Short mmCIF file of C-alpha atoms and ligand atoms in Angstrom, two decimals:
data_model
loop_
_atom_site.label_atom_id
_atom_site.label_comp_id
_atom_site.label_asym_id
_atom_site.label_seq_id
_atom_site.Cartn_x
_atom_site.Cartn_y
_atom_site.Cartn_z
CA MET A 1 -33.88 -9.54 8.10
CA PRO A 2 -32.64 -6.05 9.09
CA ALA A 3 -30.14 -4.59 6.64
CA ALA A 4 -27.59 -4.08 9.39
CA SER A 5 -27.35 -7.77 10.27
CA ALA A 6 -27.16 -8.74 6.60
CA ALA A 7 -24.28 -6.27 6.21
CA ALA A 8 -22.60 -7.66 9.33
CA ARG A 9 -22.52 -11.10 7.68
CA ALA A 10 -21.12 -9.84 4.37
CA PRO A 11 -17.69 -11.41 3.94
CA ALA A 12 -14.80 -9.05 4.64
CA LEU A 13 -12.47 -8.15 1.79
CA LEU A 14 -9.55 -8.65 4.14
CA GLU A 15 -9.46 -10.24 7.53
CA LEU A 16 -6.36 -10.72 9.63
CA ARG A 17 -6.86 -13.27 12.39
CA GLY A 18 -4.40 -13.67 15.23
CA LEU A 19 -1.47 -12.63 13.10
CA HIS A 20 2.01 -13.01 14.56
CA LYS A 21 5.36 -12.15 13.04
CA ARG A 22 8.77 -12.72 14.55
CA TYR A 23 11.83 -11.99 12.41
CA ALA A 24 14.85 -14.21 13.01
CA ASN A 25 16.74 -13.24 16.16
CA ALA A 26 14.36 -10.41 16.96
CA GLU A 27 11.51 -9.44 19.27
CA ALA A 28 8.01 -10.11 17.97
CA ALA A 29 7.10 -7.52 15.33
CA LEU A 30 3.37 -8.40 15.29
CA VAL A 31 1.49 -9.87 18.24
CA ASP A 32 -1.96 -11.36 17.75
CA VAL A 33 -3.15 -8.76 15.24
CA SER A 34 -6.76 -9.07 14.13
CA LEU A 35 -8.29 -6.65 11.69
CA ARG A 36 -11.24 -6.59 9.32
CA LEU A 37 -11.56 -4.48 6.23
CA ASP A 38 -14.67 -4.31 4.05
CA ALA A 39 -14.63 -3.77 0.30
CA GLY A 40 -13.95 -0.13 -0.46
CA GLU A 41 -13.00 0.68 3.12
CA VAL A 42 -9.93 2.81 3.79
CA VAL A 43 -8.10 2.65 7.08
CA GLY A 44 -5.20 4.73 8.43
CA LEU A 45 -2.45 2.78 10.20
CA ILE A 46 -0.49 4.76 12.77
CA GLY A 47 2.06 4.03 15.47
CA PRO A 48 5.62 4.90 16.44
CA SER A 49 8.58 3.84 14.36
CA GLY A 50 9.15 0.12 14.83
CA ALA A 51 5.52 -0.53 15.89
CA GLY A 52 5.04 -2.99 13.03
CA LYS A 53 3.18 -0.94 10.40
CA SER A 54 5.33 -2.00 7.46
CA THR A 55 5.41 -5.59 8.68
CA LEU A 56 1.61 -5.71 8.92
CA ILE A 57 1.22 -4.25 5.43
CA ARG A 58 3.76 -6.66 3.96
CA CYS A 59 2.20 -9.69 5.62
CA VAL A 60 -1.02 -9.06 3.67
CA ASN A 61 0.55 -9.98 0.33
CA ARG A 62 3.25 -12.16 1.87
CA LEU A 63 6.19 -9.96 1.01
CA VAL A 64 6.83 -10.84 4.63
CA GLU A 65 5.81 -14.34 5.72
CA PRO A 66 3.68 -14.29 8.89
CA THR A 67 4.82 -16.60 11.68
CA ALA A 68 1.28 -17.57 12.72
CA GLY A 69 -2.34 -16.59 12.13
CA GLN A 70 -4.49 -16.11 9.06
CA VAL A 71 -4.63 -13.56 6.26
CA LEU A 72 -8.01 -13.99 4.61
CA PHE A 73 -8.42 -12.12 1.33
CA GLY A 74 -11.90 -12.58 -0.08
CA GLY A 75 -12.31 -15.39 2.45
CA GLN A 76 -9.24 -17.29 1.25
CA ASP A 77 -6.15 -17.66 3.43
CA VAL A 78 -3.24 -16.34 1.38
CA ARG A 79 -0.83 -18.20 3.64
CA GLY A 80 -1.84 -21.51 2.14
CA LEU A 81 -1.73 -20.44 -1.50
CA SER A 82 0.45 -22.01 -4.14
CA HIS A 83 2.86 -19.80 -5.99
CA VAL A 84 0.50 -19.42 -8.94
CA ALA A 85 -2.54 -18.69 -6.78
CA LEU A 86 -0.57 -16.16 -4.73
CA ARG A 87 0.43 -14.38 -7.91
CA ARG A 88 -3.23 -14.11 -8.88
CA VAL A 89 -4.10 -12.64 -5.49
CA ARG A 90 -1.19 -10.20 -5.72
CA CYS A 91 -2.68 -8.86 -8.96
CA LEU A 92 -5.66 -7.74 -6.86
CA ILE A 93 -3.51 -6.07 -4.20
CA GLY A 94 -1.68 -2.92 -5.28
CA MET A 95 1.25 -1.50 -3.36
CA VAL A 96 2.47 2.06 -3.09
CA PHE A 97 5.94 2.24 -1.62
CA GLN A 98 7.40 4.78 0.74
CA ASN A 99 10.26 5.54 -1.63
CA HIS A 100 8.15 5.59 -4.83
CA ALA A 101 10.12 2.56 -6.11
CA LEU A 102 10.05 3.76 -9.69
CA ILE A 103 12.55 2.57 -12.24
CA ASP A 104 14.56 5.73 -12.88
CA ARG A 105 15.72 4.98 -16.39
CA LEU A 106 12.20 4.22 -17.63
CA THR A 107 9.66 6.85 -18.66
CA VAL A 108 6.63 7.78 -16.59
CA MET A 109 4.40 5.84 -19.00
CA GLU A 110 6.61 2.75 -18.86
CA ASN A 111 6.61 2.87 -15.09
CA VAL A 112 2.84 3.14 -14.98
CA LEU A 113 2.36 0.34 -17.50
CA SER A 114 4.53 -1.89 -15.35
CA GLY A 115 1.42 -1.99 -13.14
CA ARG A 116 0.04 -4.44 -15.69
CA LEU A 117 3.07 -6.72 -15.59
CA GLY A 118 1.39 -9.09 -13.17
CA SER A 119 -1.47 -9.79 -15.56
CA THR A 120 0.26 -9.11 -18.90
CA GLY A 121 3.17 -11.47 -18.43
CA PHE A 122 6.74 -10.44 -18.16
CA TRP A 123 7.97 -11.14 -21.67
CA ARG A 124 4.97 -9.59 -23.35
CA SER A 125 5.56 -6.42 -21.33
CA TRP A 126 9.29 -6.56 -21.86
CA PHE A 127 8.68 -6.32 -25.57
CA ARG A 128 6.28 -3.40 -24.97
CA ARG A 129 3.24 -5.28 -26.14
CA PHE A 130 0.88 -3.55 -23.76
CA LYS A 131 -2.79 -3.60 -24.63
CA PRO A 132 -4.19 -0.37 -26.12
CA ALA A 133 -6.89 -0.34 -23.44
CA ASP A 134 -4.19 -0.34 -20.73
CA ILE A 135 -2.32 2.45 -22.45
CA GLY A 136 -5.53 4.51 -22.70
CA GLU A 137 -6.28 3.94 -19.03
CA ALA A 138 -2.70 4.89 -18.10
CA TYR A 139 -3.12 8.22 -19.94
CA ARG A 140 -6.42 8.82 -18.13
CA LEU A 141 -4.94 8.05 -14.71
CA LEU A 142 -1.91 10.25 -15.29
CA ALA A 143 -4.16 13.14 -16.29
CA ARG A 144 -6.37 12.52 -13.26
CA LEU A 145 -3.28 12.71 -11.07
CA GLY A 146 -2.10 15.98 -12.61
CA LEU A 147 0.71 14.38 -14.62
CA ALA A 148 -0.57 14.91 -18.19
CA GLY A 149 2.27 15.87 -20.52
CA LEU A 150 4.90 14.08 -18.45
CA GLU A 151 4.29 10.63 -19.97
CA ASN A 152 7.60 10.54 -21.83
CA GLN A 153 9.76 12.09 -19.12
CA ARG A 154 12.23 9.81 -17.43
CA ALA A 155 11.16 8.98 -13.90
CA ASP A 156 14.34 10.45 -12.42
CA ALA A 157 13.43 13.88 -13.81
CA LEU A 158 10.36 14.16 -11.56
CA SER A 159 9.85 15.76 -8.15
CA GLY A 160 9.13 13.62 -5.09
CA GLY A 161 5.41 14.40 -5.20
CA GLN A 162 5.21 13.58 -8.91
CA ARG A 163 7.06 10.31 -8.39
CA GLN A 164 4.68 9.31 -5.64
CA ARG A 165 1.71 10.00 -7.94
CA VAL A 166 3.29 7.91 -10.72
CA GLY A 167 3.57 5.09 -8.17
CA LEU A 168 -0.08 5.57 -7.36
CA ALA A 169 -1.07 5.53 -11.06
CA ARG A 170 0.89 2.31 -11.50
CA ALA A 171 -0.87 0.68 -8.55
CA LEU A 172 -4.28 1.83 -9.79
CA LEU A 173 -3.66 0.55 -13.33
CA GLN A 174 -3.40 -2.86 -11.76
CA GLN A 175 -7.15 -2.48 -10.96
CA PRO A 176 -6.70 -3.75 -7.42
CA ARG A 177 -9.40 -4.46 -4.87
CA LEU A 178 -7.02 -3.44 -2.11
CA LEU A 179 -4.17 -0.94 -1.97
CA LEU A 180 -1.34 -1.29 0.53
CA VAL A 181 0.18 2.11 1.04
CA ASP A 182 3.24 2.40 3.27
CA GLU A 183 4.18 5.93 4.32
CA PRO A 184 3.06 7.60 1.08
CA THR A 185 4.01 11.04 2.32
CA ALA A 186 7.23 10.28 4.21
CA SER A 187 9.49 12.17 1.84
CA LEU A 188 7.08 14.92 0.79
CA ASP A 189 6.59 18.48 1.98
CA PRO A 190 3.33 19.19 3.87
CA ARG A 191 1.50 20.55 0.85
CA SER A 192 2.40 17.63 -1.44
CA SER A 193 1.60 15.23 1.42
CA ARG A 194 -1.92 16.53 1.80
CA GLU A 195 -2.50 16.65 -1.96
CA THR A 196 -1.14 13.11 -2.48
CA LEU A 197 -3.21 11.61 0.31
CA ARG A 198 -6.33 13.49 -0.75
CA LEU A 199 -5.97 12.24 -4.34
CA LEU A 200 -5.33 8.72 -3.16
CA LEU A 201 -8.52 8.71 -1.09
CA GLU A 202 -10.54 10.27 -3.86
CA LEU A 203 -9.41 7.63 -6.35
CA CYS A 204 -10.05 4.80 -3.88
CA ARG A 205 -13.58 6.11 -3.42
CA GLU A 206 -14.16 6.50 -7.17
CA HIS A 207 -12.91 2.99 -7.96
CA GLY A 208 -14.30 1.30 -4.82
CA ILE A 209 -10.82 0.24 -3.73
CA ALA A 210 -10.09 -0.57 -0.09
CA ALA A 211 -6.78 0.61 1.36
CA ILE A 212 -4.49 0.37 4.34
CA VAL A 213 -2.49 3.57 4.53
CA SER A 214 0.32 3.80 7.06
CA SER A 215 1.59 7.20 8.04
CA HIS A 216 3.60 8.98 10.68
CA ASP A 217 1.57 12.12 10.00
CA VAL A 218 -1.10 11.58 12.61
CA ARG A 219 -2.83 14.90 12.13
CA LEU A 220 -3.19 14.48 8.39
CA VAL A 221 -4.43 10.91 8.69
CA MET A 222 -6.93 11.84 11.39
CA GLU A 223 -8.21 14.67 9.26
CA LEU A 224 -8.63 12.69 6.04
CA LEU A 225 -9.40 9.11 7.10
CA PRO A 226 -12.54 8.05 8.94
CA ARG A 227 -11.07 4.93 10.58
CA ILE A 228 -7.76 4.61 12.36
CA VAL A 229 -5.86 1.57 13.57
CA GLY A 230 -3.13 2.28 16.13
CA LEU A 231 -0.21 -0.12 16.55
CA ARG A 232 2.19 -0.21 19.46
CA ASP A 233 4.89 -2.84 19.92
CA GLY A 234 3.20 -5.01 17.30
CA SER A 235 -0.25 -4.97 18.91
CA VAL A 236 -3.41 -3.15 17.86
CA VAL A 237 -4.15 -0.75 20.70
CA TYR A 238 -6.79 1.31 18.88
CA ASP A 239 -9.27 0.52 16.12
CA GLY A 240 -12.05 3.03 15.68
CA PRO A 241 -13.21 6.32 14.27
CA ALA A 242 -10.65 9.09 13.83
CA ALA A 243 -13.08 11.39 15.60
CA ALA A 244 -12.84 9.30 18.79
CA LEU A 245 -9.05 9.30 18.86
CA THR A 246 -8.49 11.41 21.96
CA ALA A 247 -5.23 12.61 23.52
CA THR A 248 -5.48 9.66 25.91
CA GLU A 249 -5.80 7.21 23.03
CA LEU A 250 -2.86 8.82 21.23
CA GLU A 251 -0.85 8.46 24.42
CA ARG A 252 -1.61 4.74 24.47
CA ILE A 253 -0.25 4.47 20.95
CA TYR A 254 2.76 6.75 21.15
CA GLY A 255 3.58 6.84 24.86
CA ARG A 256 3.33 9.78 27.20
CA ASP A 257 6.03 12.22 26.18
CA ASP A 258 6.96 10.95 22.78
CA GLU A 259 6.24 12.85 19.66
CA PRO A 260 5.96 10.48 16.71
CA PRO A 261 9.64 10.15 15.79
CA PRO A 262 10.86 11.33 12.38
CA GLN A 263 11.09 8.73 9.67
CA PRO A 264 14.44 7.66 8.26
CA PRO A 265 15.36 9.15 4.88
CA PRO A 266 13.96 7.19 1.94
CA ALA A 267 16.15 4.50 0.45
CA PRO A 268 16.93 4.72 -3.27
CA ALA A 269 14.45 3.03 -5.60
CA ASP A 270 15.38 -0.56 -6.28
CA PRO A 271 13.91 -2.24 -9.38
CA ARG A 272 14.23 -5.64 -7.68
CA ARG A 273 11.72 -4.51 -5.10
CA VAL A 274 9.27 -3.60 -7.87
CA ALA A 275 9.77 -6.92 -9.58
CA SER A 276 9.39 -8.78 -6.31
CA ALA A 277 6.20 -6.88 -5.40
CA LEU A 278 4.74 -7.63 -8.81
CA ASP A 279 6.09 -11.13 -8.66
CA VAL A 280 7.39 -11.01 -12.20
CA ALA A 281 11.06 -11.81 -12.05
CA LEU A 282 10.48 -15.33 -10.88
CA GLU A 283 10.16 -16.92 -14.26
N1 ADP B 301 13.73 -7.63 7.97
C1 ADP B 301 13.71 -7.50 9.30
N2 ADP B 301 14.50 -8.27 10.07
C2 ADP B 301 14.48 -8.18 11.43
N3 ADP B 301 13.70 -7.29 12.10
C3 ADP B 301 12.90 -6.49 11.39
C4 ADP B 301 12.86 -6.54 9.94
N4 ADP B 301 11.96 -5.62 9.50
C5 ADP B 301 11.47 -5.02 10.61
N5 ADP B 301 12.04 -5.54 11.74
C6 ADP B 301 11.71 -5.17 13.12
O1 ADP B 301 10.33 -5.38 13.31
C7 ADP B 301 9.77 -4.33 14.09
C8 ADP B 301 8.67 -3.66 13.29
O2 ADP B 301 9.25 -2.98 12.19
P1 ADP B 301 8.39 -2.26 11.07
O3 ADP B 301 7.31 -3.17 10.65
O4 ADP B 301 9.34 -1.76 10.06
O5 ADP B 301 7.75 -1.03 11.90
P2 ADP B 301 7.22 0.38 11.37
O6 ADP B 301 6.91 0.25 9.92
O7 ADP B 301 6.01 0.64 12.23
O8 ADP B 301 8.31 1.35 11.64
C9 ADP B 301 10.93 -3.41 14.45
O9 ADP B 301 11.40 -3.79 15.73
C10 ADP B 301 11.94 -3.69 13.38
O10 ADP B 301 13.24 -3.46 13.87
MG1 MG B 302 7.57 1.32 8.27
#
């Protein structure tokens, strides 16, 4: 059998099938979205503000409940999972938030180690009984991300770029198969944006992690990511190589005269969002 056809039959890491989302009293936010992501594959998600990027990302781990369709992770529909099974799946799906979502009063190291909360158990982590192996790995990741020496700084003493990298270290410590990354560079200057995204991609490649990375920075995403998915009004209007994304294609995504609109300023970090993403405050 030719290798190509064998590869074509390999199960996807993530497959969205006919996904719909309608929030209460609102227009449809996602309309029949289908998308396939192989293990280790990284895709850039672009589209104007309100196109549904955050909704799509949040439907994958059911932070937002889809209205219809399937979300197959490793072949299993996460929509049908029990609470316990969903928690297990969420351990394999890391999230990096737009607003860094760090806990300000905790140190860098404590924030990073909270990436293990999902698998360590809340009370064990509350009493700081992290495993030495996790602590060692946290040190390694922080050094890899250029944050060595900052382990005992409080999170609120860091710059925006540093905070975003702490968020990335925390997600990576979770040892996910998939990273969901929503606007990682929204609040960063151009240089930090490029550096953050470059590091993120490098680490995904090194660890074989797949990722969906949404961004309003079309140029940066096109430059760094091989595959782009374009959303408009909740529908996928482009899914292909960045190299084939022509001015005409960009016009289909963003409309004729529109520049991608600026993003709203980041909201303050909210520990409840961290807990809810890690699914730890439920017990
Ligand atoms: N919690 C919510 N309740 C109602 N409508 C929402 C909610 N979140 C997003 N929306 C709407 O869904 C659409 C898609 O939003 P979103 O996924 O945030 O887009 P993007 O991330 O591309 O800016 C928008 O019309 C937005 O107003
Ligand atoms: Mg968004």
